[in-house]
Amino acid sequence: MKLTVVGCSGSFPSAESACSSYLVEADGFRLLLDMGNGALGELQRHCGLYDLDAIFLSHLHADHCIDMCAYFVARYYRHDGGRCDPIPVYGPEGTEQRLTTAYADTPTASSMSEVFDFHTVKPSTFEIGPFTVHTERVAHPVEAYGIRIEHGGKTLTYSGDTGISTALDELARDADLFLCEAAFTHGKENIPDLHLNGREAGQSAARAGARRLVLTHIPPWTDPQVNLADAREVYVGPVELAAPRRTYEI
């Protein structure tokens, strides 16, 4: 598997990065994890607009899904080659309605489903292209899912947005790469079931026995170097900060 960081800023885009979006590739198949603010523009550095094969939305907060509205425009109103066939979109219950409401002026109430083939995510194991994926509900104010992606004997886990969660620890069990949010700062924010800080992300990786930790979803108002240092205090494996355009071979 190849993982490319399309965007990794939390809550809103920074001057350097779009919001959450990660491209996972294997066997010529392209799966996008989330499409937050600014992600569609950055995505075009890494693949063509119509080269995605499937999209997974961890939850329906804008910084993880709002550029799906722009992607609707690109797919629905394409003239050269005609309208795109529907692409599979995996998201929480109500994803189609959320995107239709956000767009606010689709030609009909069902226009989104003409270019997006919506699938409702629940805790389960299923196939997306060449990937075997396992999803679990994690701790966030809205319905939100972490995802474990397996291919060729290797495992990538993506937390989505979450507070401390035993389900997340299990998703990351022995993962080769654990892409984990670390939005809060240890000793500063303390809001249960919302986000992790760097120390908590490191502790989750340690409990799970993950082989590598990449911290992501750090908002512009949070010092990423503090979160990195906090994670390193409790996790002995390799840990680094996600950065746009960085790639990982898994």
mmCIF file of N, CA and C in Angstrom, residues 2-78:
data_model
loop_
_atom_site.group_PDB
_atom_site.id
_atom_site.type_symbol
_atom_site.label_atom_id
_atom_site.label_comp_id
_atom_site.label_asym_id
_atom_site.label_seq_id
_atom_site.Cartn_x
_atom_site.Cartn_y
_atom_site.Cartn_z
ATOM 1 N N LYS A 2 0.377 2.259 -0.661
ATOM 2 C CA LYS A 2 1.009 3.575 -0.628
ATOM 3 C C LYS A 2 0.023 4.562 -0.018
ATOM 4 N N LEU A 3 0.468 5.304 0.986
ATOM 5 C CA LEU A 3 -0.340 6.339 1.632
ATOM 6 C C LEU A 3 0.233 7.699 1.278
ATOM 7 N N THR A 4 -0.610 8.584 0.778
ATOM 8 C CA THR A 4 -0.212 9.961 0.494
ATOM 9 C C THR A 4 -1.051 10.902 1.334
ATOM 10 N N VAL A 5 -0.406 11.804 2.048
ATOM 11 C CA VAL A 5 -1.117 12.812 2.830
ATOM 12 C C VAL A 5 -1.532 13.939 1.880
ATOM 13 N N VAL A 6 -2.829 14.048 1.631
ATOM 14 C CA VAL A 6 -3.355 15.124 0.796
ATOM 15 C C VAL A 6 -3.526 16.382 1.642
ATOM 16 N N GLY A 7 -4.135 16.235 2.806
ATOM 17 C CA GLY A 7 -4.300 17.328 3.756
ATOM 18 C C GLY A 7 -4.341 16.766 5.155
ATOM 19 N N CYS A 8 -3.830 17.531 6.125
ATOM 20 C CA CYS A 8 -3.753 17.004 7.490
ATOM 21 C C CYS A 8 -4.053 18.038 8.557
ATOM 22 N N SER A 9 -4.525 19.218 8.167
ATOM 23 C CA SER A 9 -4.864 20.237 9.158
ATOM 24 C C SER A 9 -6.182 19.882 9.834
ATOM 25 N N GLY A 10 -6.286 20.168 11.127
ATOM 26 C CA GLY A 10 -7.504 19.903 11.874
ATOM 27 C C GLY A 10 -8.377 21.128 11.990
ATOM 28 N N SER A 11 -9.669 20.945 11.936
ATOM 29 C CA SER A 11 -10.690 21.977 12.186
ATOM 30 C C SER A 11 -10.871 22.955 11.026
ATOM 31 N N PHE A 12 -9.789 23.491 10.492
ATOM 32 C CA PHE A 12 -9.852 24.372 9.323
ATOM 33 C C PHE A 12 -8.483 24.351 8.644
ATOM 34 N N PRO A 13 -8.404 24.715 7.371
ATOM 35 C CA PRO A 13 -7.115 24.645 6.679
ATOM 36 C C PRO A 13 -6.104 25.607 7.290
ATOM 37 N N SER A 14 -4.855 25.199 7.271
ATOM 38 C CA SER A 14 -3.765 26.097 7.657
ATOM 39 C C SER A 14 -3.188 26.742 6.403
ATOM 40 N N ALA A 15 -2.211 27.615 6.574
ATOM 41 C CA ALA A 15 -1.552 28.217 5.417
ATOM 42 C C ALA A 15 -0.775 27.185 4.619
ATOM 43 N N GLU A 16 -0.434 26.059 5.256
ATOM 44 C CA GLU A 16 0.382 25.040 4.604
ATOM 45 C C GLU A 16 -0.406 23.815 4.167
ATOM 46 N N SER A 17 -1.609 23.612 4.703
ATOM 47 C CA SER A 17 -2.278 22.333 4.461
ATOM 48 C C SER A 17 -3.784 22.465 4.376
ATOM 49 N N ALA A 18 -4.352 21.658 3.487
ATOM 50 C CA ALA A 18 -5.801 21.448 3.484
ATOM 51 C C ALA A 18 -6.198 20.625 4.706
ATOM 52 N N CYS A 19 -7.489 20.490 4.917
ATOM 53 C CA CYS A 19 -7.968 19.636 6.008
ATOM 54 C C CYS A 19 -7.868 18.163 5.620
ATOM 55 N N SER A 20 -8.300 17.312 6.531
ATOM 56 C CA SER A 20 -8.055 15.877 6.454
ATOM 57 C C SER A 20 -8.430 15.253 5.118
ATOM 58 N N SER A 21 -7.449 14.560 4.519
ATOM 59 C CA SER A 21 -7.665 13.789 3.311
ATOM 60 C C SER A 21 -6.417 12.965 3.050
ATOM 61 N N TYR A 22 -6.611 11.665 2.784
ATOM 62 C CA TYR A 22 -5.477 10.747 2.656
ATOM 63 C C TYR A 22 -5.766 9.754 1.530
ATOM 64 N N LEU A 23 -4.832 9.623 0.620
ATOM 65 C CA LEU A 23 -4.984 8.753 -0.536
ATOM 66 C C LEU A 23 -4.257 7.440 -0.281
ATOM 67 N N VAL A 24 -4.978 6.332 -0.408
ATOM 68 C CA VAL A 24 -4.415 4.994 -0.214
ATOM 69 C C VAL A 24 -4.502 4.248 -1.543
ATOM 70 N N GLU A 25 -3.357 3.727 -2.003
ATOM 71 C CA GLU A 25 -3.299 3.067 -3.302
ATOM 72 C C GLU A 25 -2.700 1.678 -3.189
ATOM 73 N N ALA A 26 -3.250 0.744 -3.979
ATOM 74 C CA ALA A 26 -2.683 -0.598 -4.114
ATOM 75 C C ALA A 26 -3.303 -1.248 -5.337
ATOM 76 N N ASP A 27 -2.510 -1.964 -6.081
ATOM 77 C CA ASP A 27 -2.985 -2.706 -7.252
ATOM 78 C C ASP A 27 -3.750 -1.820 -8.226
ATOM 79 N N GLY A 28 -3.325 -0.555 -8.351
ATOM 80 C CA GLY A 28 -3.975 0.363 -9.268
ATOM 81 C C GLY A 28 -5.293 0.935 -8.778
ATOM 82 N N PHE A 29 -5.678 0.612 -7.544
ATOM 83 C CA PHE A 29 -6.936 1.088 -6.958
ATOM 84 C C PHE A 29 -6.642 2.258 -6.033
ATOM 85 N N ARG A 30 -7.467 3.310 -6.126
ATOM 86 C CA ARG A 30 -7.268 4.520 -5.324
ATOM 87 C C ARG A 30 -8.465 4.742 -4.404
ATOM 88 N N LEU A 31 -8.206 4.681 -3.109
ATOM 89 C CA LEU A 31 -9.209 4.919 -2.070
ATOM 90 C C LEU A 31 -8.855 6.199 -1.337
ATOM 91 N N LEU A 32 -9.783 7.139 -1.275
ATOM 92 C CA LEU A 32 -9.557 8.385 -0.553
ATOM 93 C C LEU A 32 -10.251 8.325 0.799
ATOM 94 N N LEU A 33 -9.498 8.623 1.850
ATOM 95 C CA LEU A 33 -10.044 8.706 3.197
ATOM 96 C C LEU A 33 -10.294 10.177 3.522
ATOM 97 N N ASP A 34 -11.543 10.576 3.559
ATOM 98 C CA ASP A 34 -11.982 11.932 3.889
ATOM 99 C C ASP A 34 -11.631 12.939 2.787
ATOM 100 N N MET A 35 -12.432 14.008 2.746
ATOM 101 C CA MET A 35 -12.223 15.078 1.766
ATOM 102 C C MET A 35 -12.645 16.400 2.396
ATOM 103 N N GLY A 36 -11.803 16.887 3.322
ATOM 104 C CA GLY A 36 -12.094 18.117 4.045
ATOM 105 C C GLY A 36 -11.803 19.370 3.245
ATOM 106 N N ASN A 37 -11.952 20.524 3.906
ATOM 107 C CA ASN A 37 -11.785 21.822 3.256
ATOM 108 C C ASN A 37 -10.456 21.912 2.512
ATOM 109 N N GLY A 38 -10.509 22.243 1.235
ATOM 110 C CA GLY A 38 -9.302 22.443 0.443
ATOM 111 C C GLY A 38 -8.702 21.184 -0.144
ATOM 112 N N ALA A 39 -9.250 20.024 0.196
ATOM 113 C CA ALA A 39 -8.613 18.776 -0.214
ATOM 114 C C ALA A 39 -8.713 18.512 -1.712
ATOM 115 N N LEU A 40 -9.814 18.915 -2.336
ATOM 116 C CA LEU A 40 -10.002 18.588 -3.743
ATOM 117 C C LEU A 40 -8.927 19.245 -4.613
ATOM 118 N N GLY A 41 -8.570 20.471 -4.302
ATOM 119 C CA GLY A 41 -7.510 21.128 -5.068
ATOM 120 C C GLY A 41 -6.183 20.422 -4.903
ATOM 121 N N GLU A 42 -5.822 20.109 -3.665
ATOM 122 C CA GLU A 42 -4.545 19.441 -3.399
ATOM 123 C C GLU A 42 -4.530 18.037 -3.974
ATOM 124 N N LEU A 43 -5.676 17.361 -3.973
ATOM 125 C CA LEU A 43 -5.740 15.996 -4.493
ATOM 126 C C LEU A 43 -5.265 15.926 -5.940
ATOM 127 N N GLN A 44 -5.512 16.979 -6.697
ATOM 128 C CA GLN A 44 -5.162 16.965 -8.116
ATOM 129 C C GLN A 44 -3.661 16.984 -8.363
ATOM 130 N N ARG A 45 -2.867 17.218 -7.331
ATOM 131 C CA ARG A 45 -1.418 17.051 -7.449
ATOM 132 C C ARG A 45 -1.045 15.568 -7.521
ATOM 133 N N HIS A 46 -1.931 14.705 -7.031
ATOM 134 C CA HIS A 46 -1.584 13.298 -6.836
ATOM 135 C C HIS A 46 -2.330 12.343 -7.756
ATOM 136 N N CYS A 47 -3.507 12.748 -8.233
ATOM 137 C CA CYS A 47 -4.225 11.928 -9.206
ATOM 138 C C CYS A 47 -5.240 12.801 -9.930
ATOM 139 N N GLY A 48 -5.732 12.309 -11.054
ATOM 140 C CA GLY A 48 -6.717 13.057 -11.814
ATOM 141 C C GLY A 48 -8.044 13.128 -11.086
ATOM 142 N N LEU A 49 -8.846 14.103 -11.449
ATOM 143 C CA LEU A 49 -10.145 14.286 -10.814
ATOM 144 C C LEU A 49 -11.015 13.039 -10.889
ATOM 145 N N TYR A 50 -10.873 12.294 -11.960
ATOM 146 C CA TYR A 50 -11.767 11.162 -12.185
ATOM 147 C C TYR A 50 -11.057 9.820 -12.034
ATOM 148 N N ASP A 51 -9.936 9.833 -11.337
ATOM 149 C CA ASP A 51 -9.143 8.615 -11.169
ATOM 150 C C ASP A 51 -9.365 7.928 -9.823
ATOM 151 N N LEU A 52 -10.162 8.518 -8.940
ATOM 152 C CA LEU A 52 -10.491 7.842 -7.687
ATOM 153 C C LEU A 52 -11.410 6.657 -7.954
ATOM 154 N N ASP A 53 -11.277 5.616 -7.133
ATOM 155 C CA ASP A 53 -12.130 4.440 -7.266
ATOM 156 C C ASP A 53 -13.152 4.314 -6.146
ATOM 157 N N ALA A 54 -12.881 4.920 -4.977
ATOM 158 C CA ALA A 54 -13.811 4.870 -3.849
ATOM 159 C C ALA A 54 -13.410 5.935 -2.841
ATOM 160 N N ILE A 55 -14.378 6.342 -2.013
ATOM 161 C CA ILE A 55 -14.158 7.360 -0.979
ATOM 162 C C ILE A 55 -14.749 6.846 0.328
ATOM 163 N N PHE A 56 -14.003 7.031 1.414
ATOM 164 C CA PHE A 56 -14.484 6.713 2.759
ATOM 165 C C PHE A 56 -14.522 8.006 3.562
ATOM 166 N N LEU A 57 -15.667 8.319 4.142
ATOM 167 C CA LEU A 57 -15.825 9.494 4.993
ATOM 168 C C LEU A 57 -15.963 9.031 6.437
ATOM 169 N N SER A 58 -14.998 9.400 7.272
ATOM 170 C CA SER A 58 -15.006 8.927 8.659
ATOM 171 C C SER A 58 -16.173 9.502 9.447
ATOM 172 N N HIS A 59 -16.536 10.746 9.153
ATOM 173 C CA HIS A 59 -17.699 11.368 9.790
ATOM 174 C C HIS A 59 -18.050 12.618 9.007
ATOM 175 N N LEU A 60 -19.108 13.315 9.429
ATOM 176 C CA LEU A 60 -19.694 14.356 8.593
ATOM 177 C C LEU A 60 -19.436 15.766 9.091
ATOM 178 N N HIS A 61 -18.387 15.972 9.883
ATOM 179 C CA HIS A 61 -17.948 17.333 10.161
ATOM 180 C C HIS A 61 -17.288 17.910 8.911
ATOM 181 N N ALA A 62 -17.433 19.221 8.724
ATOM 182 C CA ALA A 62 -17.017 19.850 7.470
ATOM 183 C C ALA A 62 -15.541 19.628 7.148
ATOM 184 N N ASP A 63 -14.684 19.611 8.165
ATOM 185 C CA ASP A 63 -13.253 19.477 7.888
ATOM 186 C C ASP A 63 -12.868 18.064 7.457
ATOM 187 N N HIS A 64 -13.864 17.193 7.296
ATOM 188 C CA HIS A 64 -13.617 15.841 6.788
ATOM 189 C C HIS A 64 -14.441 15.512 5.550
ATOM 190 N N CYS A 65 -15.429 16.351 5.214
ATOM 191 C CA CYS A 65 -16.292 15.969 4.096
ATOM 192 C C CYS A 65 -16.716 17.100 3.178
ATOM 193 N N ILE A 66 -16.473 18.363 3.507
ATOM 194 C CA ILE A 66 -17.150 19.449 2.795
ATOM 195 C C ILE A 66 -16.714 19.582 1.339
ATOM 196 N N ASP A 67 -15.496 19.167 0.971
ATOM 197 C CA ASP A 67 -15.096 19.274 -0.433
ATOM 198 C C ASP A 67 -15.786 18.237 -1.313
ATOM 199 N N MET A 68 -16.572 17.346 -0.708
ATOM 200 C CA MET A 68 -17.421 16.473 -1.514
ATOM 201 C C MET A 68 -18.435 17.295 -2.308
ATOM 202 N N CYS A 69 -18.801 18.465 -1.815
ATOM 203 C CA CYS A 69 -19.717 19.331 -2.560
ATOM 204 C C CYS A 69 -19.050 19.833 -3.847
ATOM 205 N N ALA A 70 -17.790 20.228 -3.750
ATOM 206 C CA ALA A 70 -17.057 20.637 -4.948
ATOM 207 C C ALA A 70 -16.835 19.451 -5.880
ATOM 208 N N TYR A 71 -16.601 18.268 -5.292
ATOM 209 C CA TYR A 71 -16.394 17.083 -6.117
ATOM 210 C C TYR A 71 -17.691 16.680 -6.838
ATOM 211 N N PHE A 72 -18.818 16.943 -6.209
ATOM 212 C CA PHE A 72 -20.107 16.745 -6.883
ATOM 213 C C PHE A 72 -20.175 17.579 -8.159
ATOM 214 N N VAL A 73 -19.766 18.827 -8.075
ATOM 215 C CA VAL A 73 -19.776 19.702 -9.252
ATOM 216 C C VAL A 73 -18.899 19.117 -10.356
ATOM 217 N N ALA A 74 -17.688 18.681 -9.980
ATOM 218 C CA ALA A 74 -16.752 18.153 -10.969
ATOM 219 C C ALA A 74 -17.296 16.905 -11.660
ATOM 220 N N ARG A 75 -18.038 16.081 -10.923
ATOM 221 C CA ARG A 75 -18.561 14.838 -11.488
ATOM 222 C C ARG A 75 -19.909 15.040 -12.196
ATOM 223 N N TYR A 76 -20.774 15.830 -11.615
ATOM 224 C CA TYR A 76 -22.133 15.987 -12.147
ATOM 225 C C TYR A 76 -22.154 16.840 -13.412
ATOM 226 N N TYR A 77 -21.358 17.905 -13.430
ATOM 227 C CA TYR A 77 -21.421 18.850 -14.539
ATOM 228 C C TYR A 77 -20.316 18.650 -15.565
ATOM 229 N N ARG A 78 -19.600 17.534 -15.506
ATOM 230 C CA ARG A 78 -18.551 17.281 -16.493
ATOM 231 C C ARG A 78 -19.179 17.169 -17.884
#
